[in-house]
């Protein structure tokens, strides 16, 4: 296949989020990886989008200081409003994942302590209790249920809601808002997206106002306290931090747990072995992260200057989209990359990113997944897919890889 064939096949898939692309993404990535280290696609106006698929390049570009997260250094105001719904006024965009140092360092430092492995470990008993409670209704044999709806989604949202202190009753509302925001929509739905951003902003505002009047022992109260007592956190940064923690705290982990179980049930012999030897759960979790990486692409990055890469050059102003999913299936790094092997070792996947934006929530996500699989193997050992794997579909999101549903039977 020539480069233009690959381009055509990508473009005829319209975008990187169509059901067809999502279904065959790993085959597309294999082609892209062979053709160019930074495969170009047309982007906003005259701009270029570069897709990075090789592990070595992804690893180094995630640490590259010549890439910026600040679109204002690259885009005109007009381009900015086309790219970002809600334009520069969006009060939820001033979070750590969208900024470079020194702002990034300041924002990350404010919450870093809460997410260290030592602090997260204290949540273990509570996460066990939540997981066990969620699985109770399905203990009986012959029960059938959608695993995403019943377990993979509620577990992380309950955990992050409790950490932040937001009412559990509101979690379905979050799910609707955040699902909408991480999925792709037609141009005509922009107004709806703006309306949802506004509702979400108002909701966060009401939580902040509540903690100003009635401080509690939760993370929102701590952040409100930081805001009130110094110059370290502006009002938009406070809103954006809460927004990021809500979204990142569950949109990702739901996919790790859902995709992970899907991979295991596609390899029933490994599910059986894990049942006999649950001490393999941590290594199996790393393979789940590599095999169906929950975050498919890294977030926005633009080139501040020309960056040579292999036989090509990423040009100043290019939008660089790093496929973590593709990097994690690169044969140069992982022997037999398309093989799911829960004992794979070494397994230096980059599902949590790399460099200064390396996932803050990685210890939490890992702990939730370990507990989820411990409880699952203990409570529902005889699970099978209720539909053939080929009939399941992926959500139309650029950033995330997650199943729409995972129907199961407990026999
Ligand atoms: C399986 C679950 C998860 C995966 C695969 C994941 C993946 C990632 C990745 C790839 C990044 C970096 C993106 C980039 O550089 O463009 C990131 C950043 C981040 N993640 Fe996670 N994440 C997960 C769970 C969580 C959880 C549970 C939280 C908890 C609140 C969280 C909070 C964050 C935050 C705050 C950042 C931004 C860090 C920074 O900019 O310094 N993540 N995550």
Short mmCIF file of C-alpha atoms and ligand atoms in Angstrom, two decimals:
data_model
loop_
_atom_site.label_atom_id
_atom_site.label_comp_id
_atom_site.label_asym_id
_atom_site.label_seq_id
_atom_site.Cartn_x
_atom_site.Cartn_y
_atom_site.Cartn_z
CA UNK A 1 0.00 0.00 0.00
CA UNK A 2 1.25 3.52 -0.77
CA UNK A 3 1.07 6.51 1.57
CA UNK A 4 -1.85 7.94 -0.39
CA UNK A 5 -3.73 4.66 -0.05
CA UNK A 6 -3.28 4.76 3.69
CA UNK A 7 -4.39 8.40 3.70
CA UNK A 8 -7.43 7.53 1.63
CA UNK A 9 -8.36 4.62 3.82
CA UNK A 10 -8.10 6.86 6.86
CA UNK A 11 -10.06 9.66 5.24
CA UNK A 12 -12.71 7.40 3.85
CA UNK A 13 -13.16 6.38 7.45
CA UNK A 14 -13.99 10.15 7.80
CA UNK A 15 -12.21 10.50 11.07
CA UNK A 16 -10.44 8.60 13.77
CA UNK A 17 -13.66 8.10 15.69
CA UNK A 18 -15.97 6.33 13.26
CA UNK A 19 -17.13 2.83 14.25
CA UNK A 20 -15.13 1.43 11.35
CA UNK A 21 -11.88 3.10 12.43
CA UNK A 22 -12.39 2.10 16.06
CA UNK A 23 -13.08 -1.49 15.05
CA UNK A 24 -9.98 -1.79 12.87
CA UNK A 25 -7.75 0.78 14.55
CA UNK A 26 -4.91 -1.61 15.35
CA UNK A 27 -4.62 -2.68 11.69
CA UNK A 28 -4.59 1.01 10.63
CA UNK A 29 -1.90 1.74 13.21
CA UNK A 30 0.27 -1.07 11.85
CA UNK A 31 0.08 0.50 8.39
CA UNK A 32 0.71 4.01 9.66
CA UNK A 33 3.69 2.87 11.72
CA UNK A 34 5.31 1.35 8.65
CA UNK A 35 4.76 4.40 6.46
CA UNK A 36 5.90 7.32 8.53
CA UNK A 37 6.93 8.18 12.07
CA UNK A 38 4.59 11.21 11.97
CA UNK A 39 1.86 10.45 9.45
CA UNK A 40 0.35 13.75 8.19
CA UNK A 41 -3.38 14.41 7.85
CA UNK A 42 -4.95 17.75 6.93
CA UNK A 43 -6.03 19.78 9.96
CA UNK A 44 -7.60 23.16 10.71
CA UNK A 45 -7.11 25.68 7.85
CA UNK A 46 -3.70 24.96 6.30
CA UNK A 47 -2.47 23.07 9.34
CA UNK A 48 -1.36 19.50 9.70
CA UNK A 49 -2.18 16.81 12.19
CA UNK A 50 0.63 14.32 12.76
CA UNK A 51 -0.20 10.86 14.04
CA UNK A 52 2.57 9.23 16.07
CA UNK A 53 2.41 5.45 16.22
CA UNK A 54 5.93 4.19 17.04
CA UNK A 55 6.70 3.47 20.68
CA UNK A 56 10.15 5.09 20.66
CA UNK A 57 8.80 8.34 19.18
CA UNK A 58 5.71 8.42 21.41
CA UNK A 59 7.91 7.96 24.44
CA UNK A 60 10.24 10.80 23.52
CA UNK A 61 7.55 13.21 22.24
CA UNK A 62 5.57 12.91 25.49
CA UNK A 63 8.68 14.36 27.17
CA UNK A 64 9.44 16.89 24.41
CA UNK A 65 9.68 20.52 25.59
CA UNK A 66 9.37 21.79 22.00
CA UNK A 67 5.73 20.65 22.12
CA UNK A 68 3.36 22.95 23.97
CA UNK A 69 -0.05 22.42 25.53
CA UNK A 70 -0.80 26.14 25.11
CA UNK A 71 -2.82 26.63 21.88
CA UNK A 72 -2.62 30.42 22.28
CA UNK A 73 1.06 30.23 21.27
CA UNK A 74 0.04 28.65 17.95
CA UNK A 75 -3.55 29.32 16.93
CA UNK A 76 -5.21 32.58 15.95
CA UNK A 77 -8.32 33.52 17.96
CA UNK A 78 -10.46 32.38 15.00
CA UNK A 79 -8.74 28.98 14.77
CA UNK A 80 -8.98 28.68 18.51
CA UNK A 81 -12.77 29.11 18.54
CA UNK A 82 -13.13 26.58 15.74
CA UNK A 83 -11.06 24.02 17.60
CA UNK A 84 -12.35 24.56 21.11
CA UNK A 85 -16.09 24.61 21.65
CA UNK A 86 -16.87 27.54 23.92
CA UNK A 87 -13.71 29.39 22.78
CA UNK A 88 -11.13 30.87 25.09
CA UNK A 89 -13.79 31.81 27.62
CA UNK A 90 -14.40 28.19 28.60
CA UNK A 91 -14.06 28.26 32.38
CA UNK A 92 -13.25 24.55 32.56
CA UNK A 93 -10.13 24.55 30.39
CA UNK A 94 -7.56 25.95 32.84
CA UNK A 95 -6.41 22.64 34.25
CA UNK A 96 -3.00 20.98 34.55
CA UNK A 97 -3.41 18.81 31.46
CA UNK A 98 -3.81 21.96 29.35
CA UNK A 99 -0.85 23.99 30.56
CA UNK A 100 2.97 24.00 30.46
CA UNK A 101 5.29 24.67 33.40
CA UNK A 102 5.43 26.69 35.58
CA UNK A 103 1.59 26.71 35.80
CA UNK A 104 1.54 22.94 35.35
CA UNK A 105 3.93 22.38 38.26
CA UNK A 106 1.94 24.69 40.54
CA UNK A 107 -1.41 23.04 39.76
CA UNK A 108 -0.13 19.47 39.98
CA UNK A 109 1.63 20.15 43.29
CA UNK A 110 -1.67 21.25 44.84
CA UNK A 111 -3.24 17.81 44.51
CA UNK A 112 -0.27 15.52 44.10
CA UNK A 113 -0.16 14.45 47.78
CA UNK A 114 -3.72 13.13 47.73
CA UNK A 115 -2.90 10.72 44.87
CA UNK A 116 0.38 9.17 46.05
CA UNK A 117 0.37 5.35 46.31
CA UNK A 118 0.57 5.63 50.13
CA UNK A 119 -2.54 7.84 50.37
CA UNK A 120 -4.43 5.81 47.79
CA UNK A 121 -3.68 2.56 49.64
CA UNK A 122 -5.83 3.85 52.53
CA UNK A 123 -8.86 3.60 50.24
CA UNK A 124 -8.44 -0.16 49.80
CA UNK A 125 -11.11 -1.35 52.30
CA UNK A 126 -13.67 1.13 51.03
CA UNK A 127 -13.07 0.20 47.36
CA UNK A 128 -13.46 -3.50 48.26
CA UNK A 129 -16.75 -2.72 49.98
CA UNK A 130 -18.08 -0.77 46.98
CA UNK A 131 -17.00 -3.46 44.49
CA UNK A 132 -18.50 -6.26 46.55
CA UNK A 133 -21.77 -4.35 47.00
CA UNK A 134 -22.05 -3.67 43.25
CA UNK A 135 -21.63 -7.37 42.38
CA UNK A 136 -24.14 -8.66 44.93
CA UNK A 137 -27.20 -8.67 42.65
CA UNK A 138 -25.46 -10.90 40.07
CA UNK A 139 -24.16 -13.67 42.34
CA UNK A 140 -26.99 -15.96 41.32
CA UNK A 141 -26.32 -18.28 38.48
CA UNK A 142 -27.87 -17.47 35.11
CA UNK A 143 -28.06 -13.75 35.78
CA UNK A 144 -27.32 -11.59 32.77
CA UNK A 145 -26.30 -7.96 32.89
CA UNK A 146 -24.33 -5.19 31.20
CA UNK A 147 -21.00 -5.09 33.00
CA UNK A 148 -20.25 -1.48 32.01
CA UNK A 149 -23.52 -0.15 33.39
CA UNK A 150 -23.55 -2.34 36.50
CA UNK A 151 -19.92 -2.33 37.59
CA UNK A 152 -17.18 -0.81 35.42
CA UNK A 153 -18.81 2.62 35.43
CA UNK A 154 -20.21 2.89 38.98
CA UNK A 155 -17.05 1.70 40.78
CA UNK A 156 -14.70 4.53 39.70
CA UNK A 157 -17.39 7.21 39.76
CA UNK A 158 -18.35 6.32 43.34
CA UNK A 159 -14.69 6.36 44.40
CA UNK A 160 -13.86 9.75 42.83
CA UNK A 161 -17.20 11.22 43.98
CA UNK A 162 -16.38 10.22 47.55
CA UNK A 163 -12.87 11.67 47.32
CA UNK A 164 -14.16 14.97 45.99
CA UNK A 165 -17.20 14.93 48.23
CA UNK A 166 -19.79 15.33 45.47
CA UNK A 167 -23.17 13.71 46.13
CA UNK A 168 -23.48 10.14 44.88
CA UNK A 169 -27.01 10.85 43.63
CA UNK A 170 -25.51 13.14 40.99
CA UNK A 171 -23.38 10.47 39.36
CA UNK A 172 -25.76 9.63 36.54
CA UNK A 173 -25.87 13.28 35.69
CA UNK A 174 -22.04 13.39 35.51
CA UNK A 175 -22.04 10.36 33.35
CA UNK A 176 -24.35 11.98 30.83
CA UNK A 177 -22.36 15.22 30.78
CA UNK A 178 -18.92 13.68 30.69
CA UNK A 179 -19.87 10.95 28.17
CA UNK A 180 -21.15 13.67 25.88
CA UNK A 181 -18.00 15.73 26.27
CA UNK A 182 -15.53 12.92 25.54
CA UNK A 183 -17.44 11.61 22.51
CA UNK A 184 -17.42 13.18 19.06
CA UNK A 185 -20.49 14.93 17.69
CA UNK A 186 -21.65 16.45 14.44
CA UNK A 187 -20.94 20.13 13.77
CA UNK A 188 -24.62 20.97 14.34
CA UNK A 189 -24.44 19.68 17.91
CA UNK A 190 -22.01 22.41 19.00
CA UNK A 191 -24.80 24.33 20.76
CA UNK A 192 -25.68 21.28 22.80
CA UNK A 193 -22.03 20.88 23.81
CA UNK A 194 -21.90 24.52 24.89
CA UNK A 195 -25.12 24.04 26.90
CA UNK A 196 -23.69 20.94 28.61
CA UNK A 197 -20.46 22.77 29.47
CA UNK A 198 -22.57 25.49 31.05
CA UNK A 199 -24.63 23.05 33.10
CA UNK A 200 -21.48 21.27 34.26
CA UNK A 201 -19.84 24.63 35.15
CA UNK A 202 -22.92 25.72 37.11
CA UNK A 203 -22.95 22.41 38.93
CA UNK A 204 -19.29 22.73 39.94
CA UNK A 205 -20.01 26.32 40.98
CA UNK A 206 -22.77 25.14 43.29
CA UNK A 207 -20.42 22.57 44.87
CA UNK A 208 -17.79 25.26 45.44
CA UNK A 209 -20.35 27.65 46.98
CA UNK A 210 -21.55 24.88 49.26
CA UNK A 211 -18.00 24.17 50.57
CA UNK A 212 -17.32 27.89 51.06
CA UNK A 213 -20.28 27.99 53.43
CA UNK A 214 -19.93 24.50 54.90
CA UNK A 215 -16.34 23.20 54.63
CA UNK A 216 -16.00 19.42 54.91
CA UNK A 217 -13.17 16.88 54.96
CA UNK A 218 -13.16 16.40 51.19
CA UNK A 219 -10.95 17.37 48.26
CA UNK A 220 -13.25 20.14 47.00
CA UNK A 221 -13.15 21.78 50.45
CA UNK A 222 -9.34 21.55 50.49
CA UNK A 223 -9.12 23.18 47.04
CA UNK A 224 -11.61 25.92 48.02
CA UNK A 225 -9.46 26.54 51.10
CA UNK A 226 -6.33 26.91 48.92
CA UNK A 227 -8.20 29.39 46.72
CA UNK A 228 -9.38 31.46 49.68
CA UNK A 229 -6.01 31.53 51.40
CA UNK A 230 -3.54 32.65 48.81
CA UNK A 231 -2.67 33.32 45.23
CA UNK A 232 -2.03 29.72 44.26
CA UNK A 233 -5.29 28.91 42.47
CA UNK A 234 -7.40 31.29 40.36
CA UNK A 235 -11.18 30.89 40.21
CA UNK A 236 -11.14 29.33 36.66
CA UNK A 237 -8.32 27.00 37.77
CA UNK A 238 -10.40 25.86 40.73
CA UNK A 239 -13.37 25.05 38.46
CA UNK A 240 -11.14 23.34 35.92
CA UNK A 241 -9.31 21.22 38.49
CA UNK A 242 -12.60 19.79 39.80
CA UNK A 243 -13.80 19.23 36.24
CA UNK A 244 -10.59 17.37 35.27
CA UNK A 245 -10.64 15.18 38.36
CA UNK A 246 -14.26 14.17 37.77
CA UNK A 247 -13.69 13.33 34.10
CA UNK A 248 -10.23 11.75 34.41
CA UNK A 249 -11.28 9.96 37.57
CA UNK A 250 -13.86 7.79 35.87
CA UNK A 251 -13.93 8.05 32.04
CA UNK A 252 -10.63 6.21 31.97
CA UNK A 253 -10.90 3.59 34.69
CA UNK A 254 -14.31 2.41 33.43
CA UNK A 255 -12.45 1.49 30.24
CA UNK A 256 -9.61 -0.27 32.01
CA UNK A 257 -12.03 -2.48 33.93
CA UNK A 258 -14.41 -3.00 30.97
CA UNK A 259 -11.75 -3.56 28.29
CA UNK A 260 -9.71 -5.68 30.70
CA UNK A 261 -12.53 -8.09 31.37
CA UNK A 262 -13.36 -8.16 27.65
CA UNK A 263 -9.75 -9.16 26.84
CA UNK A 264 -9.80 -11.86 29.50
CA UNK A 265 -13.10 -13.32 28.35
CA UNK A 266 -11.76 -13.39 24.79
CA UNK A 267 -8.98 -15.59 26.23
CA UNK A 268 -10.93 -17.91 28.54
CA UNK A 269 -7.88 -20.05 29.31
CA UNK A 270 -6.22 -16.98 30.89
CA UNK A 271 -9.41 -16.16 32.84
CA UNK A 272 -9.34 -19.74 34.20
CA UNK A 273 -5.69 -19.45 35.13
CA UNK A 274 -6.26 -16.12 36.87
CA UNK A 275 -9.04 -17.73 38.90
CA UNK A 276 -6.58 -20.34 40.15
CA UNK A 277 -3.83 -17.81 40.73
CA UNK A 278 -5.17 -14.33 41.62
CA UNK A 279 -1.65 -13.20 42.52
CA UNK A 280 -1.26 -12.67 38.75
CA UNK A 281 -3.83 -9.84 38.83
CA UNK A 282 -1.26 -6.99 38.97
CA UNK A 283 0.70 -8.31 35.94
CA UNK A 284 -2.58 -9.05 34.13
CA UNK A 285 -3.72 -5.45 34.78
CA UNK A 286 -0.58 -4.10 33.08
CA UNK A 287 -1.33 -6.26 30.04
CA UNK A 288 -4.94 -5.00 29.99
CA UNK A 289 -3.56 -1.43 29.96
CA UNK A 290 -1.26 -2.27 27.06
CA UNK A 291 -3.59 -4.44 24.99
CA UNK A 292 -6.72 -2.25 24.91
CA UNK A 293 -5.27 1.03 26.16
CA UNK A 294 -8.15 2.90 27.85
CA UNK A 295 -6.82 6.26 26.63
CA UNK A 296 -6.27 5.81 22.92
CA UNK A 297 -4.60 9.15 22.13
CA UNK A 298 -2.73 11.65 24.24
CA UNK A 299 -4.27 15.11 24.67
CA UNK A 300 -3.49 18.30 22.69
CA UNK A 301 0.08 19.19 21.83
CA UNK A 302 1.44 21.65 19.25
CA UNK A 303 4.97 22.01 17.86
CA UNK A 304 6.62 25.27 18.92
CA UNK A 305 9.37 24.74 16.33
CA UNK A 306 10.39 22.25 13.65
CA UNK A 307 11.19 18.86 15.22
CA UNK A 308 13.08 16.33 13.04
CA UNK A 309 11.77 12.80 13.49
CA UNK A 310 13.32 9.93 11.53
CA UNK A 311 12.99 10.69 7.82
CA UNK A 312 10.44 13.47 8.35
CA UNK A 313 10.05 16.78 10.20
CA UNK A 314 7.17 17.82 12.44
CA UNK A 315 6.70 21.44 11.38
CA UNK A 316 6.22 24.38 13.69
CA UNK A 317 2.48 24.74 14.38
CA UNK A 318 1.62 21.08 13.66
CA UNK A 319 -0.89 19.39 15.93
CA UNK A 320 0.73 16.23 17.31
CA UNK A 321 -1.54 13.35 18.19
CA UNK A 322 0.27 10.52 19.95
CA UNK A 323 -1.47 7.17 19.74
CA UNK A 324 -0.76 5.46 23.04
CA UNK A 325 -2.77 2.51 21.75
CA UNK A 326 -0.52 2.19 18.67
CA UNK A 327 2.70 2.65 20.63
CA UNK A 328 1.58 -0.09 23.00
CA UNK A 329 1.29 -2.51 20.05
CA UNK A 330 4.62 -1.63 18.41
CA UNK A 331 6.48 -4.86 17.51
CA UNK A 332 9.82 -3.07 18.00
CA UNK A 333 9.00 -2.81 21.70
CA UNK A 334 6.63 -5.71 22.37
CA UNK A 335 7.24 -9.17 20.88
CA UNK A 336 3.99 -10.48 19.35
CA UNK A 337 2.22 -7.22 20.17
CA UNK A 338 -1.28 -8.40 19.14
CA UNK A 339 -1.13 -11.31 21.53
CA UNK A 340 -2.81 -10.86 24.93
CA UNK A 341 -0.47 -12.41 27.47
CA UNK A 342 -1.33 -11.66 31.06
CA UNK A 343 2.14 -12.75 32.18
CA UNK A 344 3.99 -10.44 29.78
CA UNK A 345 7.22 -9.30 31.32
CA UNK A 346 8.79 -6.82 30.72
CA UNK A 347 5.76 -4.68 29.85
CA UNK A 348 6.80 -1.04 29.72
CA UNK A 349 3.54 0.23 28.22
CA UNK A 350 2.76 3.94 28.11
CA UNK A 351 -0.98 3.70 28.79
CA UNK A 352 -0.60 6.30 31.56
CA UNK A 353 1.48 8.61 29.36
CA UNK A 354 5.02 9.74 30.13
CA UNK A 355 6.89 12.84 31.27
CA UNK A 356 5.48 15.69 33.34
CA UNK A 357 1.84 14.93 32.43
CA UNK A 358 2.16 11.25 33.44
CA UNK A 359 -1.19 10.23 34.88
CA UNK A 360 -1.69 11.61 38.36
CA UNK A 361 -4.33 8.96 39.05
CA UNK A 362 -2.29 5.89 38.03
CA UNK A 363 -2.01 4.48 41.59
CA UNK A 364 -5.77 4.91 42.06
CA UNK A 365 -6.63 3.35 38.69
CA UNK A 366 -4.37 0.38 39.39
CA UNK A 367 -5.79 -0.18 42.86
CA UNK A 368 -9.37 0.00 41.57
CA UNK A 369 -8.58 -2.50 38.82
CA UNK A 370 -6.82 -4.93 41.18
CA UNK A 371 -9.74 -4.87 43.58
CA UNK A 372 -12.30 -5.08 40.76
CA UNK A 373 -10.71 -8.29 39.45
CA UNK A 374 -10.19 -9.78 42.90
CA UNK A 375 -13.88 -9.30 43.68
CA UNK A 376 -14.99 -10.49 40.25
CA UNK A 377 -13.00 -13.72 40.37
CA UNK A 378 -14.25 -14.38 43.88
CA UNK A 379 -17.92 -13.52 43.35
CA UNK A 380 -18.65 -14.28 39.70
CA UNK A 381 -16.16 -16.95 38.62
CA UNK A 382 -18.27 -18.36 35.79
CA UNK A 383 -18.67 -15.33 33.59
CA UNK A 384 -19.02 -15.52 29.81
CA UNK A 385 -19.81 -13.04 27.05
CA UNK A 386 -23.53 -12.91 26.26
CA UNK A 387 -22.82 -11.85 22.65
CA UNK A 388 -20.06 -12.78 20.20
CA UNK A 389 -17.07 -10.46 20.67
CA UNK A 390 -17.38 -9.17 17.03
CA UNK A 391 -20.85 -7.79 17.81
CA UNK A 392 -19.61 -5.48 20.54
CA UNK A 393 -18.76 -1.91 19.59
CA UNK A 394 -16.50 0.85 20.80
CA UNK A 395 -17.67 4.31 21.86
CA UNK A 396 -17.14 7.02 19.22
CA UNK A 397 -14.51 8.91 21.20
CA UNK A 398 -11.17 10.15 19.89
CA UNK A 399 -9.44 10.11 23.25
CA UNK A 400 -10.89 7.00 24.82
CA UNK A 401 -11.15 3.33 23.93
CA UNK A 402 -14.15 1.95 25.76
CA UNK A 403 -16.96 -0.46 25.00
CA UNK A 404 -20.49 0.85 24.66
CA UNK A 405 -21.71 -2.18 26.55
CA UNK A 406 -20.36 -5.54 27.72
CA UNK A 407 -23.28 -7.96 28.10
CA UNK A 408 -22.41 -10.93 30.31
CA UNK A 409 -23.93 -14.10 31.67
CA UNK A 410 -23.03 -15.59 35.02
CA UNK A 411 -23.66 -19.29 34.49
C1 LIG B 1 -6.98 3.38 33.65
C2 LIG B 1 -7.17 4.57 34.06
C3 LIG B 1 -6.41 5.76 33.55
C4 LIG B 1 -5.66 5.93 32.41
C5 LIG B 1 -5.37 4.90 31.32
C6 LIG B 1 -5.19 7.28 32.42
C7 LIG B 1 -4.37 7.83 31.44
C8 LIG B 1 -3.84 9.09 31.49
C9 LIG B 1 -2.94 9.62 30.50
C10 LIG B 1 -2.49 8.90 29.24
C11 LIG B 1 -2.60 10.88 30.88
C12 LIG B 1 -1.66 11.84 30.14
C13 LIG B 1 -2.31 12.42 28.90
C14 LIG B 1 -1.35 13.26 28.10
O1 LIG B 1 -0.16 13.40 28.44
O2 LIG B 1 -1.81 13.83 27.09
C15 LIG B 1 -3.29 11.15 32.13
C16 LIG B 1 -3.21 12.31 32.82
C17 LIG B 1 -3.95 12.56 33.97
N1 LIG B 1 -4.76 11.67 34.65
FE1 LIG B 1 -5.11 9.76 34.18
N2 LIG B 1 -5.65 7.92 33.54
C18 LIG B 1 -6.38 7.02 34.27
C19 LIG B 1 -7.01 7.24 35.47
C20 LIG B 1 -6.99 8.41 36.17
C21 LIG B 1 -7.62 8.61 37.44
C22 LIG B 1 -8.39 7.56 38.25
C23 LIG B 1 -7.39 9.89 37.79
C24 LIG B 1 -7.84 10.49 39.08
C25 LIG B 1 -8.27 11.59 39.32
C26 LIG B 1 -6.60 10.51 36.71
C27 LIG B 1 -6.15 11.81 36.68
C28 LIG B 1 -5.30 12.33 35.73
C29 LIG B 1 -4.82 13.70 35.75
C30 LIG B 1 -5.17 14.76 36.77
C31 LIG B 1 -3.97 13.85 34.65
C32 LIG B 1 -3.20 15.09 34.23
C33 LIG B 1 -1.79 15.03 34.77
C34 LIG B 1 -0.94 16.20 34.37
O3 LIG B 1 -1.28 16.96 33.44
O4 LIG B 1 0.10 16.40 35.02
N3 LIG B 1 -6.38 9.56 35.76
N4 LIG B 1 -4.03 10.04 32.48
#
